[in-house]
Amino acid sequence: MASKILMPKLSPTMEEGQISRWLKKEGDEVQANETIAEVDTDKATMEMTALESGVLLKILVPEGGTAKLGQVIGIIGQKGEDISQLLADTVETATSPETSVSAADSSKDGEKAKVKEAEKTESVAVKSGNGFETAVAEKEAEETDRIFVSPIAARMAAEHGIDLRSIKGSGPGGRIIKRDIEAALARVATLEVAQPVPTEVPVSLPFTPQREALYREETTTQMRRTIAKRLVQSIGPIPTFYLTIEIEMDKAIEFRQQINSTVGEDEKVSLNDIIVKTAAMALMKHPFVNSSYRDDKIRFYEDADIGVAVAIEDGLITPVVRQANKKGILQISREIKELAARAREKKLQPEEYTGATFSISNLGMYGIKQFTAIINPPEAAILAVGSATPTPVVRDGSVTVRNIMHVTMSCDHRVIDGATGARFLQTFKQMLENPILMVV
Amino acid sequence: MAEMTMRDALNQALREELARDERVFIMGEEVAQYEGAYKVTRGLWREFGDKRVIDTPISELGFAAIGVGAAMAGLRPVIEFMTWNFSILAADQIINHAAKMLYMSGGQFNIPIVFRGPNGSAYQVSSQHSQALEAMYANFPGLKVVMPSTPADAKGLLKSAIRDDNPVIFLEQERMYGMKGEVPEDEDFTIPLGVADVKRQGKDCTIVARSLTVPLALQAAEKIEKEFGVSCEVVDPRTIKPLDIETIVKSVKKTNRLVIVEESHQFCGVAAEITAQVTEKAFDYLDAPIKRISSAEAPMPYAKNLEAAALPDVPKIIEAVKEVCYL
């Protein structure tokens, strides 16, 4: 039997995907698990594989076209199979208000008035040809306000982080029952293994970084909660403030030269590699900066997994150097080179660019002297690193030239206070100005 | 092991306990010379004599009271009600005296008494003779309530009941007296009160049944397995009070679904109690509302077809299982 190919969830934050290339044409034979298309997500270009073998009967979203998660992008089946009904379904569910309204009607008696009203809204929306999707979404939201779910199904969904709204219940009155969750989990399992096409309802799972750093959690104090609440009321979900410090980089530059004089050409480390290492070491001394604010808890990470912002062709991605506090500068350097190269090719896997505990953005190479970066939640801070520039400074009463670098840390005030952030930057500065301190 | 009827298994238990402990005696209507209305006491009067197996007048309150007094004086009476329907006449002695004596005497008087006899429906004996009274007795603190479903359980549980130092309501079933099964002949064979038995292993749905409904549940489970591929676990609590809720909860945690089958009425019944306890202890494991099958909310009709319609049966159990399994 022919079945629909739906846009799968290929990245943790993906809401829609763009077909960058179909690797199969209509009429081509397709094997299960064979790559059939490349999809640009918000993060990377991912391969989409077929869930079943058959013939690609119809492409509904052409190359360059965009589809929302779960939207039908093609149809797979047996050669010569009649797919008119499937196509009609697809078209109807997408465009015909009557269909969806009558379906709603049969499941809900005594709500005729409401349905009629919805009908009215929808036909208006359809005529205008715009905002139709909003109207449908609103109506659906209203209908699914109350989810009926058996206790064990609810518990399983919570344990696996499944959004119950993404599941259609097969029990009486649409009750979501255990077998619905099991079916959803089976689909997700396939999705995780082969990233193929989900066959029915797409399930949205909150993304769990596969290699999150170990952490301990402490219940937030009332004062900390109040600070958090007041600050959020004042300036938004992440009340950010900025701390800038000047760092004399001469010793770090010398340190870099010493390292590079002992290694081969392709192993040379950058100043940024040293900054990453230094930040990781400083974070170990300032747990509040290497943390995450989670309402009733603050999560303190035991390792520093540093996200390093990398500019790529049409955006930005932050591959993560895991446990940078435990790695040598050479290793950090190697990893960053390798991750950055693959980032530029858009070949990073989700676990390689999520779950950092702290991030660093360095625009020094662009000659930027000083800037502020935006925190990548749920991290508590990000460090914006400017260029190290020869600058006249006063030392021991006379003017001399030193390489001065400005760094600005954006801090989540819910967890980092001014003094906490300042102390971290002091340590960071001391270590960079005297790299020997990193091993003390 | 020997194959025997439930009647003979009960008889064997009584004989062994009469022989084992001379404080044990049996009293009731026609238990001695007539050898019991259902022949459960066959041969015992001849073997143990007038002092150990005693015929009484038709006077339930009177002989129940003699039993309670004898227990206070240190004997271990087994009081037979010809059917449990007649125990209602003796309810004052059972509920107000036997159940409360230990408490009200400040622990001075244990009442090691067993009240036993057939409970529930028989064959067209109509409203006043078909009642299942376990919920009523289980409601009172101080009484243990036992309901065997196999000859072996009947023997092992009755011996434990007689050896127990507290009043035990021992509920047999007239329709089951002729049911055969393997019974251990070991005189030390007992089954502890308050321990459930899983009569059939399964993984998709738990059926809690007791007494007469256990064989019905087992038949239903076989059919369901064959017809729908659904595997039912049948749990027999055997003792209603104290109730082995842990075994039931363990099973429900495995299957996520529960059907309870009983011969008594539903309102304020044992199934209602089990339902409440399971939702307290295993709410997060349920995939469907718990389903109860009980006798109709009506006095038992005399007409054969109506009697059958009022009672739980295999098709009703199958329907309930299908419902909780969303089939």
mmCIF file of N, CA, C and O in Angstrom, chain B residues 198-282:
data_model
loop_
_atom_site.group_PDB
_atom_site.id
_atom_site.type_symbol
_atom_site.label_atom_id
_atom_site.label_comp_id
_atom_site.label_asym_id
_atom_site.label_seq_id
_atom_site.Cartn_x
_atom_site.Cartn_y
_atom_site.Cartn_z
ATOM 1 N N VAL B 198 -1.481 -16.643 42.140
ATOM 2 C CA VAL B 198 -1.664 -16.356 40.716
ATOM 3 C C VAL B 198 -2.046 -17.666 40.047
ATOM 4 O O VAL B 198 -1.231 -18.571 39.917
ATOM 5 N N LYS B 199 -3.307 -17.777 39.656
ATOM 6 C CA LYS B 199 -3.792 -19.045 39.102
ATOM 7 C C LYS B 199 -3.392 -19.212 37.645
ATOM 8 O O LYS B 199 -3.458 -20.302 37.096
ATOM 9 N N ARG B 200 -3.069 -18.100 36.989
ATOM 10 C CA ARG B 200 -2.656 -18.187 35.591
ATOM 11 C C ARG B 200 -1.767 -16.983 35.321
ATOM 12 O O ARG B 200 -2.122 -15.862 35.674
ATOM 13 N N GLN B 201 -0.633 -17.232 34.691
ATOM 14 C CA GLN B 201 0.279 -16.146 34.359
ATOM 15 C C GLN B 201 -0.171 -15.493 33.054
ATOM 16 O O GLN B 201 -0.644 -16.183 32.153
ATOM 17 N N GLY B 202 -0.020 -14.180 32.980
ATOM 18 C CA GLY B 202 -0.367 -13.482 31.743
ATOM 19 C C GLY B 202 0.288 -12.127 31.742
ATOM 20 O O GLY B 202 0.870 -11.718 32.740
ATOM 21 N N LYS B 203 0.181 -11.402 30.619
ATOM 22 C CA LYS B 203 0.894 -10.127 30.566
ATOM 23 C C LYS B 203 0.040 -8.941 30.116
ATOM 24 O O LYS B 203 0.447 -7.804 30.248
ATOM 25 N N ASP B 204 -1.146 -9.209 29.566
ATOM 26 C CA ASP B 204 -1.907 -8.092 28.994
ATOM 27 C C ASP B 204 -3.005 -7.548 29.888
ATOM 28 O O ASP B 204 -3.376 -6.387 29.789
ATOM 29 N N CYS B 205 -3.584 -8.406 30.717
ATOM 30 C CA CYS B 205 -4.708 -7.964 31.539
ATOM 31 C C CYS B 205 -4.785 -8.830 32.787
ATOM 32 O O CYS B 205 -4.588 -10.040 32.714
ATOM 33 N N THR B 206 -5.018 -8.192 33.921
ATOM 34 C CA THR B 206 -5.172 -8.938 35.163
ATOM 35 C C THR B 206 -6.658 -9.158 35.434
ATOM 36 O O THR B 206 -7.446 -8.222 35.300
ATOM 37 N N ILE B 207 -7.012 -10.386 35.769
ATOM 38 C CA ILE B 207 -8.377 -10.652 36.225
ATOM 39 C C ILE B 207 -8.271 -11.092 37.679
ATOM 40 O O ILE B 207 -7.586 -12.062 37.984
ATOM 41 N N VAL B 208 -8.893 -10.342 38.577
ATOM 42 C CA VAL B 208 -8.940 -10.772 39.967
ATOM 43 C C VAL B 208 -10.278 -11.463 40.174
ATOM 44 O O VAL B 208 -11.339 -10.880 39.903
ATOM 45 N N ALA B 209 -10.213 -12.706 40.595
ATOM 46 C CA ALA B 209 -11.432 -13.479 40.792
ATOM 47 C C ALA B 209 -11.301 -14.233 42.099
ATOM 48 O O ALA B 209 -10.202 -14.403 42.621
ATOM 49 N N ARG B 210 -12.454 -14.640 42.646
ATOM 50 C CA ARG B 210 -12.410 -15.396 43.891
ATOM 51 C C ARG B 210 -13.537 -16.417 43.871
ATOM 52 O O ARG B 210 -14.553 -16.232 43.192
ATOM 53 N N SER B 211 -13.313 -17.486 44.628
ATOM 54 C CA SER B 211 -14.336 -18.514 44.762
ATOM 55 C C SER B 211 -14.847 -18.959 43.393
ATOM 56 O O SER B 211 -14.051 -19.236 42.491
ATOM 57 N N LEU B 212 -16.155 -18.961 43.191
ATOM 58 C CA LEU B 212 -16.754 -19.472 41.958
ATOM 59 C C LEU B 212 -16.261 -18.757 40.698
ATOM 60 O O LEU B 212 -16.231 -19.335 39.604
ATOM 61 N N THR B 213 -15.866 -17.497 40.824
ATOM 62 C CA THR B 213 -15.497 -16.769 39.601
ATOM 63 C C THR B 213 -14.082 -17.110 39.122
ATOM 64 O O THR B 213 -13.709 -16.739 38.020
ATOM 65 N N VAL B 214 -13.302 -17.837 39.951
ATOM 66 C CA VAL B 214 -11.950 -18.207 39.501
ATOM 67 C C VAL B 214 -12.011 -19.163 38.306
ATOM 68 O O VAL B 214 -11.394 -18.886 37.269
ATOM 69 N N PRO B 215 -12.764 -20.295 38.408
ATOM 70 C CA PRO B 215 -12.842 -21.145 37.210
ATOM 71 C C PRO B 215 -13.443 -20.420 36.010
ATOM 72 O O PRO B 215 -13.025 -20.671 34.869
ATOM 73 N N LEU B 216 -14.379 -19.502 36.249
ATOM 74 C CA LEU B 216 -14.941 -18.738 35.120
ATOM 75 C C LEU B 216 -13.860 -17.876 34.478
ATOM 76 O O LEU B 216 -13.731 -17.805 33.252
ATOM 77 N N ALA B 217 -13.060 -17.232 35.313
ATOM 78 C CA ALA B 217 -11.996 -16.358 34.796
ATOM 79 C C ALA B 217 -10.973 -17.170 34.017
ATOM 80 O O ALA B 217 -10.484 -16.730 32.967
ATOM 81 N N LEU B 218 -10.667 -18.372 34.517
ATOM 82 C CA LEU B 218 -9.675 -19.205 33.825
ATOM 83 C C LEU B 218 -10.195 -19.650 32.453
ATOM 84 O O LEU B 218 -9.451 -19.625 31.470
ATOM 85 N N GLN B 219 -11.490 -20.015 32.409
ATOM 86 C CA GLN B 219 -12.068 -20.390 31.110
ATOM 87 C C GLN B 219 -12.043 -19.202 30.149
ATOM 88 O O GLN B 219 -11.685 -19.316 28.980
ATOM 89 N N ALA B 220 -12.428 -18.036 30.676
ATOM 90 C CA ALA B 220 -12.442 -16.829 29.836
ATOM 91 C C ALA B 220 -11.040 -16.534 29.328
ATOM 92 O O ALA B 220 -10.852 -16.203 28.150
ATOM 93 N N ALA B 221 -10.045 -16.680 30.208
ATOM 94 C CA ALA B 221 -8.658 -16.372 29.824
ATOM 95 C C ALA B 221 -8.212 -17.261 28.670
ATOM 96 O O ALA B 221 -7.553 -16.795 27.728
ATOM 97 N N GLU B 222 -8.575 -18.551 28.741
ATOM 98 C CA GLU B 222 -8.201 -19.465 27.653
ATOM 99 C C GLU B 222 -8.810 -19.008 26.335
ATOM 100 O O GLU B 222 -8.151 -18.954 25.302
ATOM 101 N N LYS B 223 -10.106 -18.694 26.382
ATOM 102 C CA LYS B 223 -10.792 -18.279 25.155
ATOM 103 C C LYS B 223 -10.208 -16.994 24.585
ATOM 104 O O LYS B 223 -10.038 -16.847 23.375
ATOM 105 N N ILE B 224 -9.932 -16.041 25.484
ATOM 106 C CA ILE B 224 -9.412 -14.749 25.020
ATOM 107 C C ILE B 224 -8.052 -14.935 24.357
ATOM 108 O O ILE B 224 -7.751 -14.347 23.327
ATOM 109 N N GLU B 225 -7.257 -15.792 24.981
ATOM 110 C CA GLU B 225 -5.926 -16.052 24.417
ATOM 111 C C GLU B 225 -6.070 -16.629 23.012
ATOM 112 O O GLU B 225 -5.386 -16.211 22.082
ATOM 113 N N LYS B 226 -6.981 -17.576 22.881
ATOM 114 C CA LYS B 226 -7.149 -18.250 21.601
ATOM 115 C C LYS B 226 -7.730 -17.300 20.547
ATOM 116 O O LYS B 226 -7.260 -17.223 19.434
ATOM 117 N N GLU B 227 -8.768 -16.565 20.945
ATOM 118 C CA GLU B 227 -9.484 -15.759 19.950
ATOM 119 C C GLU B 227 -8.812 -14.423 19.649
ATOM 120 O O GLU B 227 -8.856 -13.926 18.541
ATOM 121 N N PHE B 228 -8.219 -13.800 20.682
ATOM 122 C CA PHE B 228 -7.703 -12.441 20.478
ATOM 123 C C PHE B 228 -6.201 -12.318 20.733
ATOM 124 O O PHE B 228 -5.640 -11.239 20.585
ATOM 125 N N GLY B 229 -5.575 -13.423 21.147
ATOM 126 C CA GLY B 229 -4.151 -13.348 21.434
ATOM 127 C C GLY B 229 -3.832 -12.481 22.638
ATOM 128 O O GLY B 229 -2.712 -12.005 22.786
ATOM 129 N N VAL B 230 -4.830 -12.280 23.495
ATOM 130 C CA VAL B 230 -4.601 -11.465 24.694
ATOM 131 C C VAL B 230 -4.334 -12.394 25.870
ATOM 132 O O VAL B 230 -5.088 -13.329 26.121
ATOM 133 N N SER B 231 -3.240 -12.128 26.567
ATOM 134 C CA SER B 231 -2.852 -13.028 27.643
ATOM 135 C C SER B 231 -3.273 -12.458 28.994
ATOM 136 O O SER B 231 -2.834 -11.382 29.394
ATOM 137 N N CYS B 232 -4.164 -13.189 29.671
ATOM 138 C CA CYS B 232 -4.693 -12.711 30.949
ATOM 139 C C CYS B 232 -4.009 -13.398 32.113
ATOM 140 O O CYS B 232 -3.734 -14.594 32.078
ATOM 141 N N GLU B 233 -3.748 -12.610 33.137
ATOM 142 C CA GLU B 233 -3.238 -13.166 34.381
ATOM 143 C C GLU B 233 -4.415 -13.250 35.345
ATOM 144 O O GLU B 233 -5.142 -12.277 35.528
ATOM 145 N N VAL B 234 -4.621 -14.427 35.953
ATOM 146 C CA VAL B 234 -5.739 -14.582 36.886
ATOM 147 C C VAL B 234 -5.183 -14.644 38.305
ATOM 148 O O VAL B 234 -4.400 -15.528 38.641
ATOM 149 N N VAL B 235 -5.568 -13.664 39.105
ATOM 150 C CA VAL B 235 -5.103 -13.604 40.494
ATOM 151 C C VAL B 235 -6.274 -13.924 41.413
ATOM 152 O O VAL B 235 -7.335 -13.325 41.306
ATOM 153 N N ASP B 236 -6.049 -14.892 42.303
ATOM 154 C CA ASP B 236 -7.067 -15.278 43.283
ATOM 155 C C ASP B 236 -6.564 -14.833 44.658
ATOM 156 O O ASP B 236 -5.606 -15.397 45.186
ATOM 157 N N PRO B 237 -7.183 -13.822 45.246
ATOM 158 C CA PRO B 237 -6.667 -13.360 46.551
ATOM 159 C C PRO B 237 -6.814 -14.423 47.644
ATOM 160 O O PRO B 237 -6.089 -14.405 48.618
ATOM 161 N N ARG B 238 -7.737 -15.337 47.476
ATOM 162 C CA ARG B 238 -8.009 -16.440 48.414
ATOM 163 C C ARG B 238 -8.485 -15.939 49.779
ATOM 164 O O ARG B 238 -9.417 -16.492 50.350
ATOM 165 N N THR B 239 -7.807 -14.951 50.314
ATOM 166 C CA THR B 239 -8.276 -14.334 51.547
ATOM 167 C C THR B 239 -8.713 -12.921 51.188
ATOM 168 O O THR B 239 -7.946 -12.176 50.584
ATOM 169 N N ILE B 240 -9.970 -12.582 51.538
ATOM 170 C CA ILE B 240 -10.439 -11.236 51.216
ATOM 171 C C ILE B 240 -9.909 -10.260 52.258
ATOM 172 O O ILE B 240 -9.593 -9.119 51.968
ATOM 173 N N LYS B 241 -9.830 -10.774 53.495
ATOM 174 C CA LYS B 241 -9.280 -9.934 54.552
ATOM 175 C C LYS B 241 -8.488 -10.803 55.501
ATOM 176 O O LYS B 241 -9.026 -11.766 56.009
ATOM 177 N N PRO B 242 -7.209 -10.542 55.756
ATOM 178 C CA PRO B 242 -6.432 -9.468 55.132
ATOM 179 C C PRO B 242 -6.220 -9.704 53.631
ATOM 180 O O PRO B 242 -5.981 -10.826 53.215
ATOM 181 N N LEU B 243 -6.266 -8.624 52.871
ATOM 182 C CA LEU B 243 -6.170 -8.703 51.412
ATOM 183 C C LEU B 243 -4.709 -8.568 50.970
ATOM 184 O O LEU B 243 -4.012 -7.649 51.389
ATOM 185 N N ASP B 244 -4.285 -9.481 50.128
ATOM 186 C CA ASP B 244 -2.917 -9.435 49.596
ATOM 187 C C ASP B 244 -2.899 -8.480 48.397
ATOM 188 O O ASP B 244 -2.816 -8.893 47.244
ATOM 189 N N ILE B 245 -2.979 -7.206 48.691
ATOM 190 C CA ILE B 245 -3.063 -6.226 47.600
ATOM 191 C C ILE B 245 -1.749 -6.143 46.835
ATOM 192 O O ILE B 245 -1.730 -5.823 45.641
ATOM 193 N N GLU B 246 -0.633 -6.465 47.499
ATOM 194 C CA GLU B 246 0.674 -6.363 46.824
ATOM 195 C C GLU B 246 0.721 -7.248 45.577
ATOM 196 O O GLU B 246 1.217 -6.838 44.535
ATOM 197 N N THR B 247 0.193 -8.487 45.715
ATOM 198 C CA THR B 247 0.229 -9.391 44.560
ATOM 199 C C THR B 247 -0.624 -8.836 43.420
ATOM 200 O O THR B 247 -0.247 -8.916 42.251
ATOM 201 N N ILE B 248 -1.768 -8.258 43.785
ATOM 202 C CA ILE B 248 -2.642 -7.684 42.755
ATOM 203 C C ILE B 248 -1.958 -6.486 42.097
ATOM 204 O O ILE B 248 -1.921 -6.366 40.868
ATOM 205 N N VAL B 249 -1.390 -5.630 42.916
ATOM 206 C CA VAL B 249 -0.729 -4.424 42.385
ATOM 207 C C VAL B 249 0.442 -4.815 41.486
ATOM 208 O O VAL B 249 0.640 -4.249 40.409
ATOM 209 N N LYS B 250 1.189 -5.822 41.918
ATOM 210 C CA LYS B 250 2.333 -6.270 41.123
ATOM 211 C C LYS B 250 1.854 -6.722 39.735
ATOM 212 O O LYS B 250 2.472 -6.399 38.720
ATOM 213 N N SER B 251 0.757 -7.454 39.737
ATOM 214 C CA SER B 251 0.227 -7.939 38.470
ATOM 215 C C SER B 251 -0.257 -6.770 37.603
ATOM 216 O O SER B 251 0.017 -6.715 36.401
ATOM 217 N N VAL B 252 -0.955 -5.822 38.217
ATOM 218 C CA VAL B 252 -1.484 -4.679 37.453
ATOM 219 C C VAL B 252 -0.339 -3.832 36.899
ATOM 220 O O VAL B 252 -0.414 -3.313 35.785
ATOM 221 N N LYS B 253 0.745 -3.728 37.680
ATOM 222 C CA LYS B 253 1.880 -2.951 37.170
ATOM 223 C C LYS B 253 2.451 -3.602 35.915
ATOM 224 O O LYS B 253 3.015 -2.933 35.058
ATOM 225 N N LYS B 254 2.293 -4.921 35.852
ATOM 226 C CA LYS B 254 2.787 -5.637 34.678
ATOM 227 C C LYS B 254 1.821 -5.505 33.502
ATOM 228 O O LYS B 254 2.235 -5.263 32.380
ATOM 229 N N THR B 255 0.515 -5.647 33.775
ATOM 230 C CA THR B 255 -0.453 -5.717 32.674
ATOM 231 C C THR B 255 -1.115 -4.378 32.348
ATOM 232 O O THR B 255 -1.645 -4.200 31.259
ATOM 233 N N ASN B 256 -1.122 -3.459 33.311
ATOM 234 C CA ASN B 256 -1.743 -2.133 33.145
ATOM 235 C C ASN B 256 -3.265 -2.154 33.044
ATOM 236 O O ASN B 256 -3.874 -1.126 32.805
ATOM 237 N N ARG B 257 -3.880 -3.332 33.182
ATOM 238 C CA ARG B 257 -5.332 -3.399 33.045
ATOM 239 C C ARG B 257 -5.899 -4.359 34.075
ATOM 240 O O ARG B 257 -5.276 -5.354 34.397
ATOM 241 N N LEU B 258 -7.094 -4.032 34.560
ATOM 242 C CA LEU B 258 -7.652 -4.862 35.625
ATOM 243 C C LEU B 258 -9.148 -5.051 35.457
ATOM 244 O O LEU B 258 -9.897 -4.091 35.268
ATOM 245 N N VAL B 259 -9.532 -6.319 35.530
ATOM 246 C CA VAL B 259 -10.947 -6.686 35.568
ATOM 247 C C VAL B 259 -11.147 -7.466 36.862
ATOM 248 O O VAL B 259 -10.343 -8.333 37.191
ATOM 249 N N ILE B 260 -12.189 -7.135 37.618
ATOM 250 C CA ILE B 260 -12.457 -7.849 38.863
ATOM 251 C C ILE B 260 -13.816 -8.534 38.724
ATOM 252 O O ILE B 260 -14.787 -7.899 38.318
ATOM 253 N N VAL B 261 -13.829 -9.814 39.038
ATOM 254 C CA VAL B 261 -15.066 -10.584 38.869
ATOM 255 C C VAL B 261 -15.503 -11.112 40.224
ATOM 256 O O VAL B 261 -14.698 -11.702 40.955
ATOM 257 N N GLU B 262 -16.771 -10.896 40.549
ATOM 258 C CA GLU B 262 -17.261 -11.340 41.855
ATOM 259 C C GLU B 262 -18.727 -11.738 41.749
ATOM 260 O O GLU B 262 -19.455 -11.282 40.872
ATOM 261 N N GLU B 263 -19.133 -12.583 42.703
ATOM 262 C CA GLU B 263 -20.505 -13.054 42.717
ATOM 263 C C GLU B 263 -21.385 -12.148 43.557
ATOM 264 O O GLU B 263 -22.607 -12.229 43.492
ATOM 265 N N SER B 264 -20.761 -11.313 44.374
ATOM 266 C CA SER B 264 -21.550 -10.457 45.265
ATOM 267 C C SER B 264 -22.016 -9.214 44.510
ATOM 268 O O SER B 264 -21.656 -9.000 43.355
ATOM 269 N N HIS B 265 -22.814 -8.389 45.191
ATOM 270 C CA HIS B 265 -23.274 -7.158 44.562
ATOM 271 C C HIS B 265 -22.131 -6.153 44.484
ATOM 272 O O HIS B 265 -21.177 -6.211 45.237
ATOM 273 N N GLN B 266 -22.304 -5.207 43.559
ATOM 274 C CA GLN B 266 -21.188 -4.313 43.260
ATOM 275 C C GLN B 266 -21.012 -3.186 44.272
ATOM 276 O O GLN B 266 -19.894 -2.859 44.653
ATOM 277 N N PHE B 267 -22.155 -2.617 44.690
ATOM 278 C CA PHE B 267 -22.086 -1.383 45.489
ATOM 279 C C PHE B 267 -21.407 -1.640 46.834
ATOM 280 O O PHE B 267 -21.805 -2.513 47.595
ATOM 281 N N CYS B 268 -20.384 -0.882 47.145
ATOM 282 C CA CYS B 268 -19.628 -1.049 48.395
ATOM 283 C C CYS B 268 -19.046 -2.455 48.511
ATOM 284 O O CYS B 268 -18.912 -2.987 49.610
ATOM 285 N N GLY B 269 -18.700 -3.036 47.390
ATOM 286 C CA GLY B 269 -18.263 -4.425 47.403
ATOM 287 C C GLY B 269 -16.751 -4.588 47.470
ATOM 288 O O GLY B 269 -15.995 -3.624 47.558
ATOM 289 N N VAL B 270 -16.319 -5.867 47.416
ATOM 290 C CA VAL B 270 -14.892 -6.177 47.474
ATOM 291 C C VAL B 270 -14.182 -5.646 46.229
ATOM 292 O O VAL B 270 -13.070 -5.119 46.303
ATOM 293 N N ALA B 271 -14.847 -5.747 45.082
ATOM 294 C CA ALA B 271 -14.234 -5.226 43.854
ATOM 295 C C ALA B 271 -14.042 -3.716 43.960
ATOM 296 O O ALA B 271 -13.042 -3.167 43.493
ATOM 297 N N ALA B 272 -14.988 -3.057 44.603
ATOM 298 C CA ALA B 272 -14.857 -1.609 44.793
ATOM 299 C C ALA B 272 -13.636 -1.311 45.665
ATOM 300 O O ALA B 272 -12.861 -0.389 45.391
ATOM 301 N N GLU B 273 -13.448 -2.130 46.691
ATOM 302 C CA GLU B 273 -12.306 -1.943 47.585
ATOM 303 C C GLU B 273 -10.982 -2.162 46.841
ATOM 304 O O GLU B 273 -10.045 -1.377 46.939
ATOM 305 N N ILE B 274 -10.929 -3.241 46.060
ATOM 306 C CA ILE B 274 -9.702 -3.528 45.306
ATOM 307 C C ILE B 274 -9.438 -2.405 44.304
ATOM 308 O O ILE B 274 -8.313 -1.932 44.137
ATOM 309 N N THR B 275 -10.498 -1.938 43.659
ATOM 310 C CA THR B 275 -10.361 -0.834 42.700
ATOM 311 C C THR B 275 -9.744 0.386 43.374
ATOM 312 O O THR B 275 -8.803 0.994 42.860
ATOM 313 N N ALA B 276 -10.274 0.715 44.545
ATOM 314 C CA ALA B 276 -9.759 1.895 45.239
ATOM 315 C C ALA B 276 -8.291 1.712 45.591
ATOM 316 O O ALA B 276 -7.468 2.605 45.373
ATOM 317 N N GLN B 277 -7.961 0.528 46.111
ATOM 318 C CA GLN B 277 -6.564 0.324 46.516
ATOM 319 C C GLN B 277 -5.615 0.321 45.322
ATOM 320 O O GLN B 277 -4.490 0.809 45.412
ATOM 321 N N VAL B 278 -6.067 -0.238 44.208
ATOM 322 C CA VAL B 278 -5.195 -0.261 43.028
ATOM 323 C C VAL B 278 -4.989 1.165 42.497
ATOM 324 O O VAL B 278 -3.883 1.542 42.113
ATOM 325 N N THR B 279 -6.040 1.974 42.513
ATOM 326 C CA THR B 279 -5.825 3.348 42.032
ATOM 327 C C THR B 279 -4.924 4.110 42.995
ATOM 328 O O THR B 279 -4.192 4.999 42.578
ATOM 329 N N GLU B 280 -4.957 3.744 44.261
ATOM 330 C CA GLU B 280 -4.048 4.414 45.211
ATOM 331 C C GLU B 280 -2.600 3.982 44.988
ATOM 332 O O GLU B 280 -1.686 4.779 45.063
ATOM 333 N N LYS B 281 -2.437 2.687 44.723
ATOM 334 C CA LYS B 281 -1.074 2.145 44.716
ATOM 335 C C LYS B 281 -0.481 1.975 43.318
ATOM 336 O O LYS B 281 0.727 1.785 43.185
ATOM 337 N N ALA B 282 -1.321 1.988 42.294
ATOM 338 C CA ALA B 282 -0.773 1.745 40.946
ATOM 339 C C ALA B 282 -1.431 2.648 39.909
ATOM 340 O O ALA B 282 -1.517 2.301 38.733
#
